[in-house]
PDB file of C-alpha atoms and ligand atoms in Angstrom:
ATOM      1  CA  UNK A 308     -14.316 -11.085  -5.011  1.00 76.00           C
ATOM      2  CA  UNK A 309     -11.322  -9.348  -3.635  1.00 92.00           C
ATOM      3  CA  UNK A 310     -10.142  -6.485  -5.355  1.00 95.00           C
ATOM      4  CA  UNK A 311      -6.477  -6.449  -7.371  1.00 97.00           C
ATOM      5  CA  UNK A 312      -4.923  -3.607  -7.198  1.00 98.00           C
ATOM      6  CA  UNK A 313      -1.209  -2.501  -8.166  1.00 98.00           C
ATOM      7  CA  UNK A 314      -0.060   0.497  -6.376  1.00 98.00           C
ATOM      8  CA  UNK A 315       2.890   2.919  -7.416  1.00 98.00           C
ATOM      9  CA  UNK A 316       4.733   4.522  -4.255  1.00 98.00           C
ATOM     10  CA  UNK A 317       7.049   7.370  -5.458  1.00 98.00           C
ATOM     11  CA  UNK A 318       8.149   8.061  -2.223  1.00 98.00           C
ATOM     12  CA  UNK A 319       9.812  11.093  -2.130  1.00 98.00           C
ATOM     13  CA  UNK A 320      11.071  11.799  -5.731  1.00 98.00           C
ATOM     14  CA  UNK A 321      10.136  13.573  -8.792  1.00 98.00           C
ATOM     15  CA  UNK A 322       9.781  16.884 -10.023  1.00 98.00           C
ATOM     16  CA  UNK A 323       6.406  18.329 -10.906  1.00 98.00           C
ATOM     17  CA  UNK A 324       7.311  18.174 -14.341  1.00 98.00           C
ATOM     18  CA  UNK A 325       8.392  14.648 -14.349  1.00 98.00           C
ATOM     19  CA  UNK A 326       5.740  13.261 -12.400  1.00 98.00           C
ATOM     20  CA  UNK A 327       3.452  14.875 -14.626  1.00 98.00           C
ATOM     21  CA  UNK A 328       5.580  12.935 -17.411  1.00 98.00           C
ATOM     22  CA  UNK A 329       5.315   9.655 -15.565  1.00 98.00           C
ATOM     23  CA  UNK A 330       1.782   9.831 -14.772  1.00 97.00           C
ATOM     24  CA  UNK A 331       0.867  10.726 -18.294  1.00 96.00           C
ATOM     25  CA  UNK A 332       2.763   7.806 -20.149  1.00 96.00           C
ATOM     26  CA  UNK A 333       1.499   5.488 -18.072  1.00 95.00           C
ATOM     27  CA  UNK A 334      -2.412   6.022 -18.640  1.00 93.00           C
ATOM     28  CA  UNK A 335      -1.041   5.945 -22.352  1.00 91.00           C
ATOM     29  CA  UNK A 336      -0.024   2.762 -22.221  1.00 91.00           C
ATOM     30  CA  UNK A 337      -2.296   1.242 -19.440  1.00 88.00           C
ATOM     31  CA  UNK A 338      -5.954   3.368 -19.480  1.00 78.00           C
ATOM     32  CA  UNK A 339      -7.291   0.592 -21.958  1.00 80.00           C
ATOM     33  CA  UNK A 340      -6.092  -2.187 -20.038  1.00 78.00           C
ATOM     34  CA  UNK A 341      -7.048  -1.473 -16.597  1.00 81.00           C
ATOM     35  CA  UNK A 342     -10.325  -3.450 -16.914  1.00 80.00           C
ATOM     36  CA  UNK A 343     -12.476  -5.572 -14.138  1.00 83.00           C
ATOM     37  CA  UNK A 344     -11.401  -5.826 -10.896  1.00 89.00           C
ATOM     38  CA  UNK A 345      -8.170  -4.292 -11.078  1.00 93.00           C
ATOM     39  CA  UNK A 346      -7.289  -0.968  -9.840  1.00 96.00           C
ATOM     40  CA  UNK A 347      -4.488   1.394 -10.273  1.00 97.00           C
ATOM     41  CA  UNK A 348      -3.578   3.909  -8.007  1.00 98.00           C
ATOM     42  CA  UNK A 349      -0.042   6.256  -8.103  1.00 98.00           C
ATOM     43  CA  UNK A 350       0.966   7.656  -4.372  1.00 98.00           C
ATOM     44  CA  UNK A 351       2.478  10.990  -5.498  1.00 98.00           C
ATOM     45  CA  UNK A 352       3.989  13.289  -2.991  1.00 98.00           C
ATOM     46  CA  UNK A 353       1.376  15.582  -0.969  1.00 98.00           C
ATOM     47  CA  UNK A 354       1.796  17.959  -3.755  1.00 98.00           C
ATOM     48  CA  UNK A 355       1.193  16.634  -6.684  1.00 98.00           C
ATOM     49  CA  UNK A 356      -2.121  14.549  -5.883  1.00 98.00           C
ATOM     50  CA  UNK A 357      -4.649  17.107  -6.763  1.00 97.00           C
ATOM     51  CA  UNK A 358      -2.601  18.032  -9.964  1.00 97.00           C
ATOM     52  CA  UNK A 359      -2.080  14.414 -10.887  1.00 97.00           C
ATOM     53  CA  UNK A 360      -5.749  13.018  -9.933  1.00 97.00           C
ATOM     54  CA  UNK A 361      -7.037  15.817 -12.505  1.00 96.00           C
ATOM     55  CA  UNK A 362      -4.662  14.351 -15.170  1.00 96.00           C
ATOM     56  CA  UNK A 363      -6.462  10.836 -14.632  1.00 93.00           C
ATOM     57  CA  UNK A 364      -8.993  12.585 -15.187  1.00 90.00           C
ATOM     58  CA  UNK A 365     -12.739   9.958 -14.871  1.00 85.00           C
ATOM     59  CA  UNK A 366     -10.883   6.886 -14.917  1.00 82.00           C
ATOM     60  CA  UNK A 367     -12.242   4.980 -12.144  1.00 81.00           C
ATOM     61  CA  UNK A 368      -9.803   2.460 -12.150  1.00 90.00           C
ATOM     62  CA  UNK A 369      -6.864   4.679 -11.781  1.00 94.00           C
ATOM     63  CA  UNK A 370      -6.418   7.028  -9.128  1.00 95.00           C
ATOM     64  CA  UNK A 371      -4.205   8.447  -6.620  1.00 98.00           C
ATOM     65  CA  UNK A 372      -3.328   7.922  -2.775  1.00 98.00           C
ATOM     66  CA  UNK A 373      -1.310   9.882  -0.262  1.00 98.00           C
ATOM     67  CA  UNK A 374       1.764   8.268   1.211  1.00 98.00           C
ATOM     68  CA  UNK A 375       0.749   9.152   4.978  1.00 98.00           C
ATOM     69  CA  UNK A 376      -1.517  11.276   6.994  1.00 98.00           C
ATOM     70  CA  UNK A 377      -1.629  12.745  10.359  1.00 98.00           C
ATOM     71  CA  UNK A 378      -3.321  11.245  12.747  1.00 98.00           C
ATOM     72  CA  UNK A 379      -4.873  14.649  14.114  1.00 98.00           C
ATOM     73  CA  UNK A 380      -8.080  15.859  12.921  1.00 96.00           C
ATOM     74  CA  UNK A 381      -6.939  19.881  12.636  1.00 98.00           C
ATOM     75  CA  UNK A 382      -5.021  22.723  14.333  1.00 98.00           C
ATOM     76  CA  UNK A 383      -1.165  23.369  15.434  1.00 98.00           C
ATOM     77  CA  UNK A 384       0.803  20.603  13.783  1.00 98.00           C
ATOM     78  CA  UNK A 385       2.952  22.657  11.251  1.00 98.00           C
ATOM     79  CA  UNK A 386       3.827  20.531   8.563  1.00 97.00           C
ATOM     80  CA  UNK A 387       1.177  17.761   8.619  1.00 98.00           C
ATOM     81  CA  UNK A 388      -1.783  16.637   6.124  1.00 98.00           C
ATOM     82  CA  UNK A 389      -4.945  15.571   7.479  1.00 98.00           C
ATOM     83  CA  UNK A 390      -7.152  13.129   6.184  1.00 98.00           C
ATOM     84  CA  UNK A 391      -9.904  15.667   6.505  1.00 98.00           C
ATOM     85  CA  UNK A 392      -7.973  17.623   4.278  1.00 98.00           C
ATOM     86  CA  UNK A 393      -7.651  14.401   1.978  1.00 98.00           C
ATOM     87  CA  UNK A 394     -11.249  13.424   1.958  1.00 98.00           C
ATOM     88  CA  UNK A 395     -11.987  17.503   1.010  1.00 98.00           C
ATOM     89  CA  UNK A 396      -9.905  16.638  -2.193  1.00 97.00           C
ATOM     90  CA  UNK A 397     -11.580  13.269  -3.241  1.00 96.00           C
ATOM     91  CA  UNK A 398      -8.445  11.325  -2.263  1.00 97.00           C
ATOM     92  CA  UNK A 399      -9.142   7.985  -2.549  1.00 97.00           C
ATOM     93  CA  UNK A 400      -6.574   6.009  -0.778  1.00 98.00           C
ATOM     94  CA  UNK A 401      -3.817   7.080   2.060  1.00 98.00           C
ATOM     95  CA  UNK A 402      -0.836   4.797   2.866  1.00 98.00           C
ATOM     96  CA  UNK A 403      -0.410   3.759   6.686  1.00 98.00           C
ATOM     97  CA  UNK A 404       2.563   2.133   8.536  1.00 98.00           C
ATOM     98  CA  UNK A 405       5.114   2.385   5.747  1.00 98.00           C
ATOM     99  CA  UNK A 406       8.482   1.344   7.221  1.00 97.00           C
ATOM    100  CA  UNK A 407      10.145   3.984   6.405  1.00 97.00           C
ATOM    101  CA  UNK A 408       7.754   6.039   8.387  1.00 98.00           C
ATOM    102  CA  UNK A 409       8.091   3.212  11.016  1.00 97.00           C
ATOM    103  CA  UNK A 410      11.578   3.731  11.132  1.00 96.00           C
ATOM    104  CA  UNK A 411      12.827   7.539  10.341  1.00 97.00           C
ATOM    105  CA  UNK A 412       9.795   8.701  11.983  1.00 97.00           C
ATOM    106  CA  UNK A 413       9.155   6.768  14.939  1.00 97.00           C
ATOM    107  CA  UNK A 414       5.554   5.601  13.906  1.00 98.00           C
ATOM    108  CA  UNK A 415       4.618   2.545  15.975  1.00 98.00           C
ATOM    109  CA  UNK A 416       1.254   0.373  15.896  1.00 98.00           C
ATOM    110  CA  UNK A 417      -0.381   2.176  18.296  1.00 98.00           C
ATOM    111  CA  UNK A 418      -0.196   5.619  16.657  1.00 98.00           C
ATOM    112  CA  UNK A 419      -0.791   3.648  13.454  1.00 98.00           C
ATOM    113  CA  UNK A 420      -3.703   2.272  14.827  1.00 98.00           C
ATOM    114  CA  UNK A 421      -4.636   6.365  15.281  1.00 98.00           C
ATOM    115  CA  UNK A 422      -4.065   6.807  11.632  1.00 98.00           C
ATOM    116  CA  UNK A 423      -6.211   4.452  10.552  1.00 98.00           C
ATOM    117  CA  UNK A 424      -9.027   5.227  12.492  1.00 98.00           C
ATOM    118  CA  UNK A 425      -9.107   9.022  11.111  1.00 98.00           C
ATOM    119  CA  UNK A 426      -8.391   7.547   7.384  1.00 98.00           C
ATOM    120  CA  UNK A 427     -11.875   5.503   7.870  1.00 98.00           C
ATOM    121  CA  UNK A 428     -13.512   7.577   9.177  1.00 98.00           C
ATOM    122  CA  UNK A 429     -13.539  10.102   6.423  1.00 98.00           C
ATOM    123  CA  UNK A 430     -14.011   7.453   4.191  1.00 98.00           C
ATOM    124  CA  UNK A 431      -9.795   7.049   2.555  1.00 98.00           C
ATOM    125  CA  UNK A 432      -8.914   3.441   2.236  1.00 98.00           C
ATOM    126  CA  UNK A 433      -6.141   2.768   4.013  1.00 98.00           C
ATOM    127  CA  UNK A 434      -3.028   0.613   2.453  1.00 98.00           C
ATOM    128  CA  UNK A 435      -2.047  -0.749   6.317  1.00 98.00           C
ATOM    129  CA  UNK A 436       1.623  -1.671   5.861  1.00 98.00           C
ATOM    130  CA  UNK A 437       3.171  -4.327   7.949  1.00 98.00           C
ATOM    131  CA  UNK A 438       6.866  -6.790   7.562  1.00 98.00           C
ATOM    132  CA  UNK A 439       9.852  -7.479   9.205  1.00 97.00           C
ATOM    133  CA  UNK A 440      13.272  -6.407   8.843  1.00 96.00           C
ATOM    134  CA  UNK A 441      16.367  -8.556   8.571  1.00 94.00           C
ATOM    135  CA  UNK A 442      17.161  -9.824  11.932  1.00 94.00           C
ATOM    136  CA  UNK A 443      13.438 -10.627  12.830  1.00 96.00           C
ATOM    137  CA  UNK A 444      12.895 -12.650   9.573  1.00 95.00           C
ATOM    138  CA  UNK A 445      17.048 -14.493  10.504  1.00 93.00           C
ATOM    139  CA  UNK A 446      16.050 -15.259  13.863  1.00 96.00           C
ATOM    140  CA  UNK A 447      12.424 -16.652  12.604  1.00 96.00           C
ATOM    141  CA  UNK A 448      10.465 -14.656  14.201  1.00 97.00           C
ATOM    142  CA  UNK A 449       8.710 -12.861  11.033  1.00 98.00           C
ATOM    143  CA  UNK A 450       5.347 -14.838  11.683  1.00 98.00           C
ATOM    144  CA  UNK A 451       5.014 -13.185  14.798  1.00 98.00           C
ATOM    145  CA  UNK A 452       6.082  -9.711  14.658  1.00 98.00           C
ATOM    146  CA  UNK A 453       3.634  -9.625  11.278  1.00 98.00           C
ATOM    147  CA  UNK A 454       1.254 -10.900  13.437  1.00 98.00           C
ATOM    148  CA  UNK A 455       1.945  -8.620  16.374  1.00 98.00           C
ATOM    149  CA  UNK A 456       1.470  -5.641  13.608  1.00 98.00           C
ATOM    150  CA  UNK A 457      -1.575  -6.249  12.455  1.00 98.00           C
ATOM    151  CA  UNK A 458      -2.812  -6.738  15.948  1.00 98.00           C
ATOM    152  CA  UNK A 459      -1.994  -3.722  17.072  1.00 98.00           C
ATOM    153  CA  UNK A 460      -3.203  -1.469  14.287  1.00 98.00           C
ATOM    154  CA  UNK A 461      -6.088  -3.134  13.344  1.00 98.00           C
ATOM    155  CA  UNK A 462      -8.018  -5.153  15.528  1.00 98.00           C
ATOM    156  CA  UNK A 463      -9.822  -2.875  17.244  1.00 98.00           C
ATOM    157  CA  UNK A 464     -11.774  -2.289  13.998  1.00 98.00           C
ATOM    158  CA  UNK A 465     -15.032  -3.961  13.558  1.00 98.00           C
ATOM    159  CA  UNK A 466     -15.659  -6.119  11.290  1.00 98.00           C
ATOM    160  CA  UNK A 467     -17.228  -3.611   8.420  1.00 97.00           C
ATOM    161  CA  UNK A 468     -14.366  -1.507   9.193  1.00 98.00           C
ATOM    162  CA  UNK A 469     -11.627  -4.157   8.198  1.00 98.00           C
ATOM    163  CA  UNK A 470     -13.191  -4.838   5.193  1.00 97.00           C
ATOM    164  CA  UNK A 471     -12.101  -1.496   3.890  1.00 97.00           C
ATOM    165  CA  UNK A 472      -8.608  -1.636   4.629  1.00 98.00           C
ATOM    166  CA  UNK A 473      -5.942  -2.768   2.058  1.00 98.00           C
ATOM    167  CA  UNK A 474      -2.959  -4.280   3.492  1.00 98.00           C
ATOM    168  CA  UNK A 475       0.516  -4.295   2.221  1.00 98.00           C
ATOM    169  CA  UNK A 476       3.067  -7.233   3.523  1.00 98.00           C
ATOM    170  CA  UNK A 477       6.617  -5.476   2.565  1.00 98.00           C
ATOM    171  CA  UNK A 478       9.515  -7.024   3.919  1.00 97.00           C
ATOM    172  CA  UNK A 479      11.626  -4.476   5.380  1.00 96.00           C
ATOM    173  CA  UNK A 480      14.380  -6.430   3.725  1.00 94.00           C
ATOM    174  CA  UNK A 481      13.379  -6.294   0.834  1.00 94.00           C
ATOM    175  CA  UNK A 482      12.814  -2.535   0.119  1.00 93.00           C
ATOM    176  CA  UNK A 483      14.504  -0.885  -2.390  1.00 89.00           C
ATOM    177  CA  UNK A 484      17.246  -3.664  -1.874  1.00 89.00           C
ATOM    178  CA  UNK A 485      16.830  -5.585  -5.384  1.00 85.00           C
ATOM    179  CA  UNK A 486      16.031  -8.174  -3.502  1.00 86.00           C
ATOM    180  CA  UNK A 487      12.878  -9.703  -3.635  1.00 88.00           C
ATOM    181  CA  UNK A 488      10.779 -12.467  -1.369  1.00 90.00           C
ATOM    182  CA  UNK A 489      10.350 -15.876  -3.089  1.00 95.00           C
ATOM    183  CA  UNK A 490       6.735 -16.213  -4.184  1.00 96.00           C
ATOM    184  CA  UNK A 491       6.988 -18.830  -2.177  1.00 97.00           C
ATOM    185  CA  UNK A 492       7.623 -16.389   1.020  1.00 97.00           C
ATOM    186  CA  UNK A 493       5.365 -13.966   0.192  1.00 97.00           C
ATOM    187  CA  UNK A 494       2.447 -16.854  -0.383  1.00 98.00           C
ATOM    188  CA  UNK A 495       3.492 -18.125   2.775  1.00 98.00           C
ATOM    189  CA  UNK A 496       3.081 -14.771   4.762  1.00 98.00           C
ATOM    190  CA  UNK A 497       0.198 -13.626   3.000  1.00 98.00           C
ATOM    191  CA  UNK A 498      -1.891 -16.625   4.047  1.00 98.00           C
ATOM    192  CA  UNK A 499      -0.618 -15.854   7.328  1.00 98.00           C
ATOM    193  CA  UNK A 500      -1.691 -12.395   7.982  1.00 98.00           C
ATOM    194  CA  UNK A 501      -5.021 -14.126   6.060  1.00 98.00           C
ATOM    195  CA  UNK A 502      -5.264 -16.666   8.423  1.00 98.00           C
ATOM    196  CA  UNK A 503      -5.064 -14.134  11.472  1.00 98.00           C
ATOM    197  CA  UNK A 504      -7.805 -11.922   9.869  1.00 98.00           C
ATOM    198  CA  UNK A 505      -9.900 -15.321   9.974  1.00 98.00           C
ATOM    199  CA  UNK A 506      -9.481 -16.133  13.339  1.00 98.00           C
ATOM    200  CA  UNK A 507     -10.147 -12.858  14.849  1.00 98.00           C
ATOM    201  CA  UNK A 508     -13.106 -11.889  12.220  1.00 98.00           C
ATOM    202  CA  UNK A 509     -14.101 -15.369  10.299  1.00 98.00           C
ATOM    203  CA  UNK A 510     -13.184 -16.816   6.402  1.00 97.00           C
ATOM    204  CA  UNK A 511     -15.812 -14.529   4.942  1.00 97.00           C
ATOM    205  CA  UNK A 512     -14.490 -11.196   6.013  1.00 97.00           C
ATOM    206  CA  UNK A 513     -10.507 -12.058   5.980  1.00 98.00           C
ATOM    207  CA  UNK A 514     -11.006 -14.056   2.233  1.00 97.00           C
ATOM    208  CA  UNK A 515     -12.660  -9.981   1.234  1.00 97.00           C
ATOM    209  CA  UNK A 516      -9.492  -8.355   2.338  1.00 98.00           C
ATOM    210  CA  UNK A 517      -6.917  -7.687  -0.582  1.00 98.00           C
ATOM    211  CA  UNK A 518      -2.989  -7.962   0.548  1.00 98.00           C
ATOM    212  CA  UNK A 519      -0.453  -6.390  -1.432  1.00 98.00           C
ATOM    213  CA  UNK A 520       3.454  -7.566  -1.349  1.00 98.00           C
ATOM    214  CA  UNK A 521       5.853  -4.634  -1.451  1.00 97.00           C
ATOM    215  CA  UNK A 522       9.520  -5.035  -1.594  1.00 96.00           C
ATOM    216  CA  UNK A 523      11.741  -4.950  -4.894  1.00 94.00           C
ATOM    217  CA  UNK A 524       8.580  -5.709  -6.897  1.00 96.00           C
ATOM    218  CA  UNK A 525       9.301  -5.165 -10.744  1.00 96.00           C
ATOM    219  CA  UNK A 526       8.697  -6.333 -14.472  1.00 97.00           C
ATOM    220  CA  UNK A 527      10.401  -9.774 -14.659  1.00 97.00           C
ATOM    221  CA  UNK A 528       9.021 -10.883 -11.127  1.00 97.00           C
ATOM    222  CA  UNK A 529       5.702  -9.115 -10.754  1.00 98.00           C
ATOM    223  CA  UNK A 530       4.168 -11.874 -12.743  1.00 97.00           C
ATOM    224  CA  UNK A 531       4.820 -14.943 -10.362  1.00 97.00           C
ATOM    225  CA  UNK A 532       4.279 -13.289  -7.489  1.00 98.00           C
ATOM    226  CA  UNK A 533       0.451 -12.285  -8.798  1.00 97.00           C
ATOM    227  CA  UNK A 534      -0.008 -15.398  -9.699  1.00 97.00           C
ATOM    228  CA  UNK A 535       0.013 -16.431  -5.691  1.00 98.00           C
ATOM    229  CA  UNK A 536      -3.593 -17.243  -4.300  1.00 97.00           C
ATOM    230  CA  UNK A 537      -3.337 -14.702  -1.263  1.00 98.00           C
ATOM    231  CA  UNK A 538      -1.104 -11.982  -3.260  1.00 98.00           C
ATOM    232  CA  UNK A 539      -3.778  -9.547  -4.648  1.00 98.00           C
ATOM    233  CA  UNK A 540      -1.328  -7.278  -6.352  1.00 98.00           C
ATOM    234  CA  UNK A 541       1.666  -5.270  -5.554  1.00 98.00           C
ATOM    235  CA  UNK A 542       2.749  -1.965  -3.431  1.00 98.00           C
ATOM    236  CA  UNK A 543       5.736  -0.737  -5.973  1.00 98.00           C
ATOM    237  CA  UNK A 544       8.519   1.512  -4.935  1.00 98.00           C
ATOM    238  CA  UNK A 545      11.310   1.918  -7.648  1.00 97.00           C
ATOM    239  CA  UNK A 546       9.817   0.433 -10.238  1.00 98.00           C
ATOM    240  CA  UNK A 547       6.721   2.413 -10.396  1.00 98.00           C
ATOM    241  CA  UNK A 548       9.025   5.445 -11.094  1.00 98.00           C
ATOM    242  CA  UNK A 549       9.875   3.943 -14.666  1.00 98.00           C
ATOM    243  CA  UNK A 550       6.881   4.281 -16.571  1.00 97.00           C
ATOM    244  CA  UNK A 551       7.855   1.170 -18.921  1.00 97.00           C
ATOM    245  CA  UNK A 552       8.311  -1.071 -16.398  1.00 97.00           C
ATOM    246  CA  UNK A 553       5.379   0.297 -14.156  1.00 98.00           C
ATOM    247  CA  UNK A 554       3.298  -0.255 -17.171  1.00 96.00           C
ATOM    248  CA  UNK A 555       4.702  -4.251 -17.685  1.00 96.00           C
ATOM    249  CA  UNK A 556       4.141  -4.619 -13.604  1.00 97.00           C
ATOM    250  CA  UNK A 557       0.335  -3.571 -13.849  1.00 96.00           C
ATOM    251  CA  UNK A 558      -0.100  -6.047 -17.419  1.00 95.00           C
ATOM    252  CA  UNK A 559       1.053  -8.659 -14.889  1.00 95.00           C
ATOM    253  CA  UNK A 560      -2.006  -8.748 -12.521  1.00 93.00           C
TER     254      UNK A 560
HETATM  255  P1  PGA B1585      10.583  -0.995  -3.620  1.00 66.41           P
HETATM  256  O1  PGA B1585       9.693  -0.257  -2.520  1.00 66.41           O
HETATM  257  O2  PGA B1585       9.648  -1.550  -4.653  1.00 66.41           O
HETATM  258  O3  PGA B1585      11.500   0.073  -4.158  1.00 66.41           O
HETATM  259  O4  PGA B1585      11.327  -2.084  -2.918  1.00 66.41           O
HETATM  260  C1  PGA B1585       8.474  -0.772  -2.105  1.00 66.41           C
HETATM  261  C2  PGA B1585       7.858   0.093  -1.048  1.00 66.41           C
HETATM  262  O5  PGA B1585       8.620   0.652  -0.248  1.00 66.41           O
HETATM  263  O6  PGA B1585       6.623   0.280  -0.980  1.00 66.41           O
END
């Protein structure tokens, strides 16, 4: 059975102090909850993962991802986070292929592909993210490009490989825009990218892997959308920064 999970992108906000707040009222309200085959996880600045993943604390279910990583193992890249250094701290799960990153920092599927590769292989899950933005999805051509992304970042993988990566359909036009994909679009996309898996690596392996939707995800539409048969849960941007509504968004898986 594929594995739920509702994951909390902060993105670049936050104090220390407040995401110490944030963190801490929502294992109040949630640590009980978070039973079965759901998992939690909160991707915190660089910063504030060690910090946060010891105020967790032993909950297995909850935990905490980075929001990128280089795709270098070590040595002169001033500014950059390894996944070596990751792994050394017990982080769990490392985001890959945001679009922001796609867009304000040139990341394309081949470098992507990179990132991937060095997440695996010290043993991070990767959340692969892939969508379209506006004028792909106007002129139809969503299906493709998705499919194109995927491709190109993943498909070199074998088989066992795959089956450790989370991915993450987010609409480009749909970030942080309020407006979200029907259920009905992100059902249809999800069983696309599920599809794809299936040709390339068979039913068995692509019905294992667990796609997220990301894009304007919150309390009053979380619900429907989990209730899709190929949405496994939710990559949250704004809303995860509310601990209320965070809280609401994870009762709805
Ligand atoms: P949003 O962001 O929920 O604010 O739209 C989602 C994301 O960028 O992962």
């Amino acid at each position: 059975m594929r594995q739920k999970i509702v994951a909390g992108n902060w993105k670049m906000n936050k104090t220390f102090e407040e995401a110490n707040i944030l963190a801490s009222e929502v294992m109040g309200m949630v640590a009980d909850e978070v039973k079965g085959n759901v998992k939690v996880i909160f991707c915190t600045p660089f910063p504030y993962l060690h910090p946060i993943k010891n105020l967790l604390g032993s909950n297995s279910r909850i935990s905490v991802g980075a929001q990128n990583c280089s795709e270098h193992e070590s040595g002169a890249y001033t500014g950059e986070t390894s996944a070596v250094m990751l792994k050394s701290m017990n982080i769990p799960y490392v985001i890959v292929g945001h679009s922001e990153r796609r867009q304000y920092f040139g990341e394309d599927g081949k470098l992507l592909a990179k990132k991937v590769d060095i997440a695996l292989k010290n043993g991070l899950t990767p959340i692969f993210c892939c969508g379209e933005p506006l004028d792909v999805r106007e002129k139809n051509g969503h299906e493709a490009l998705v499919k194109k992304q995927v491709e190109e970042s993943l498909f070199h993988l074998e088989a066992a490989q795959l089956e450790k990566v989370v991915i993450a359909y987010e609409p480009v036009w749909a970030i942080g825009t309020g407006k979200t994909a029907t259920s009905q679009q992100a059902q249809e996309m999800h069983a696309v990218i599920r599809k794809h898996l299936a040709g390339k690596y068979g039913a068995n392996v692509a019905d294992n892997i667990s796609i997220l939707y990301g894009g304007s995800v919150n309390a009053a539409n979380a619900k429907e959308l989990f209730a899709c048969p190929d949405v496994d849960g939710g990559l949250v941007g704004g809303a995860s920064l509310k601990s209320r509504e965070f809280t609401e968004i994870i009762k709805s898986i």
